[in-house]
Amino acid sequence: AAKVVPFAPEGHLCLIGGGRVTDEIRSEFAKRGRAGQPDSLLVIIPTASETADDPNNDASVPWANSGFSRIEVLHTRDRNVADSEAFIAPLRQATAIWLGGGSQSRLAEAYAGTAVERILQQKIREGGIVGGSSAGAAIASRVMIASGREAPRVDTGFDLLPDAIVDQHF
């Protein structure tokens, strides 16, 4: 008989509604992401941003002094790439993963249902930390508010926070 194992996270989610990520938030996120330890790796996924494709836009700059041994930026808009072992290798090594702001639909189009989503869920189950601001917060729930003012348009998010819906700019 099949055994159903409930999603029982051991790790942490750090969801920011939007706006400025304060030094206090960065510090707490970094601490839980093992910053200061020799093997700490922060992976930043800026795909929600419309400027993520611009080579002059370095999403790691705000995290430069956060104490991580290494910081890598991981970005694609190609779902086949998002499913490749070469692409997800840094996520497997990451001690912390940050999802940047912008449009949560861009994140869903690139990563929902791919190896990237599965690794994010795995990181939380194994005690890691995943965080995000604005779109990076909205994508955390399976039922994702993609847009809308009077009536929400929903889409499918990452299910990092089961049985919840995140409305980041309520």
XYZ file of C-alpha atoms in Angstrom:
170
model
C 0.000 0.000 0.000
C 1.157 3.513 -0.747
C 2.164 5.603 2.213
C 1.269 9.276 2.190
C 3.885 11.359 3.941
C 2.617 14.823 4.867
C 4.717 17.822 3.982
C 6.462 18.493 7.293
C 8.972 21.271 6.828
C 12.030 21.359 9.038
C 13.436 24.488 7.439
C 12.418 28.092 7.150
C 10.565 30.438 4.847
C 11.314 34.145 4.939
C 8.531 35.917 3.040
C 8.616 39.694 2.624
C 5.524 41.516 1.332
C 7.537 43.863 -0.828
C 9.501 47.046 -0.586
C 12.925 47.326 0.985
C 14.538 44.277 2.541
C 15.993 45.690 5.739
C 19.406 44.894 7.210
C 17.646 43.108 10.085
C 15.779 40.839 7.661
C 18.958 40.115 5.673
C 20.829 39.354 8.886
C 18.205 36.892 10.166
C 17.939 35.220 6.753
C 21.737 34.943 6.505
C 22.011 33.468 10.011
C 19.482 30.754 9.192
C 21.279 30.195 5.865
C 24.545 29.421 7.710
C 26.287 32.607 6.584
C 29.715 32.886 8.158
C 30.401 29.176 7.726
C 32.973 28.118 5.119
C 30.499 26.138 2.990
C 27.648 28.658 2.961
C 26.146 29.349 -0.451
C 23.371 31.809 -1.202
C 21.660 31.247 -4.554
C 19.655 34.209 -5.812
C 16.938 33.662 -8.418
C 16.086 37.046 -10.016
C 13.782 35.628 -12.734
C 10.699 37.539 -11.517
C 12.387 40.811 -12.487
C 11.984 42.214 -15.977
C 15.668 43.197 -15.764
C 16.887 39.670 -14.935
C 18.086 39.193 -18.533
C 20.229 42.360 -18.406
C 23.880 41.337 -17.886
C 24.526 44.704 -16.174
C 21.955 43.929 -13.463
C 23.766 42.034 -10.691
C 21.145 40.666 -8.277
C 23.871 39.684 -5.807
C 24.918 43.272 -4.979
C 22.440 43.812 -2.089
C 23.702 40.577 -0.485
C 27.438 41.277 -0.904
C 28.079 41.885 2.809
C 25.713 39.244 4.175
C 28.444 36.804 5.247
C 27.889 33.978 2.768
C 31.074 32.276 1.523
C 29.686 32.264 -2.007
C 26.803 33.913 -3.791
C 25.524 32.666 -7.150
C 22.822 34.116 -9.365
C 20.713 31.496 -11.128
C 18.390 32.579 -13.929
C 16.656 31.161 -16.968
C 13.315 31.585 -18.675
C 13.649 28.190 -20.382
C 11.774 25.362 -18.614
C 14.035 22.736 -20.223
C 17.071 24.453 -18.725
C 15.271 24.651 -15.350
C 14.918 20.865 -15.453
C 18.579 20.204 -16.234
C 21.049 18.824 -13.690
C 23.658 21.408 -14.682
C 21.268 24.262 -13.889
C 20.045 22.929 -10.527
C 23.501 21.879 -9.267
C 24.018 25.174 -7.339
C 20.569 24.770 -5.746
C 21.546 21.335 -4.447
C 24.611 22.900 -2.739
C 22.825 26.033 -1.482
C 22.422 26.709 2.208
C 20.008 29.563 1.390
C 17.910 30.479 -1.648
C 16.432 33.923 -2.332
C 13.644 34.603 -4.868
C 13.701 38.194 -6.029
C 10.773 40.502 -6.673
C 8.986 41.423 -9.868
C 6.212 39.323 -11.382
C 5.416 35.991 -9.777
C 4.035 34.839 -13.141
C 7.579 35.014 -14.566
C 8.766 32.683 -11.799
C 5.845 30.297 -12.371
C 6.329 30.245 -16.151
C 10.006 29.361 -15.786
C 10.062 27.053 -12.763
C 6.642 25.718 -11.612
C 6.598 21.951 -11.984
C 10.327 21.753 -12.762
C 13.336 20.437 -10.881
C 13.818 23.948 -9.470
C 10.475 23.765 -7.636
C 11.255 20.267 -6.341
C 14.670 21.377 -5.009
C 13.102 24.374 -3.226
C 10.615 22.071 -1.492
C 13.411 19.632 -0.632
C 15.564 22.403 0.870
C 12.794 23.346 3.283
C 12.120 19.710 4.230
C 15.842 19.231 4.920
C 16.166 22.267 7.184
C 17.308 24.941 4.730
C 15.903 28.388 4.176
C 14.103 29.825 1.162
C 13.121 33.463 1.114
C 11.667 36.025 -1.194
C 10.239 39.476 -1.503
C 7.084 40.503 -3.360
C 6.865 37.983 -6.249
C 9.301 35.774 -4.339
C 6.760 35.657 -1.507
C 3.648 35.240 -3.678
C 5.094 32.178 -5.453
C 5.462 30.336 -2.112
C 1.861 29.101 -2.019
C 0.381 26.494 -4.410
C -2.640 28.702 -5.097
C -0.828 31.824 -6.190
C -2.385 35.235 -6.689
C -0.888 36.136 -10.062
C -2.505 39.563 -10.384
C -5.727 41.486 -9.872
C -7.215 44.305 -7.870
C -10.958 43.743 -7.324
C -10.797 40.047 -8.217
C -7.649 37.956 -8.052
C -6.339 36.022 -11.030
C -4.871 32.831 -9.635
C -2.163 30.565 -10.994
C 0.008 27.760 -9.664
C 2.893 28.518 -7.305
C 5.568 26.380 -5.627
C 3.665 24.952 -2.624
C 6.426 25.890 -0.195
C 3.762 26.930 2.316
C 1.029 24.265 2.145
C -2.607 25.108 2.830
C -2.022 28.845 2.556
C -2.267 31.688 0.070
C 0.215 34.562 0.147
C -1.097 37.982 -0.862
C 2.096 40.003 -0.694
C 0.670 43.494 -1.338
C -2.655 43.223 0.492
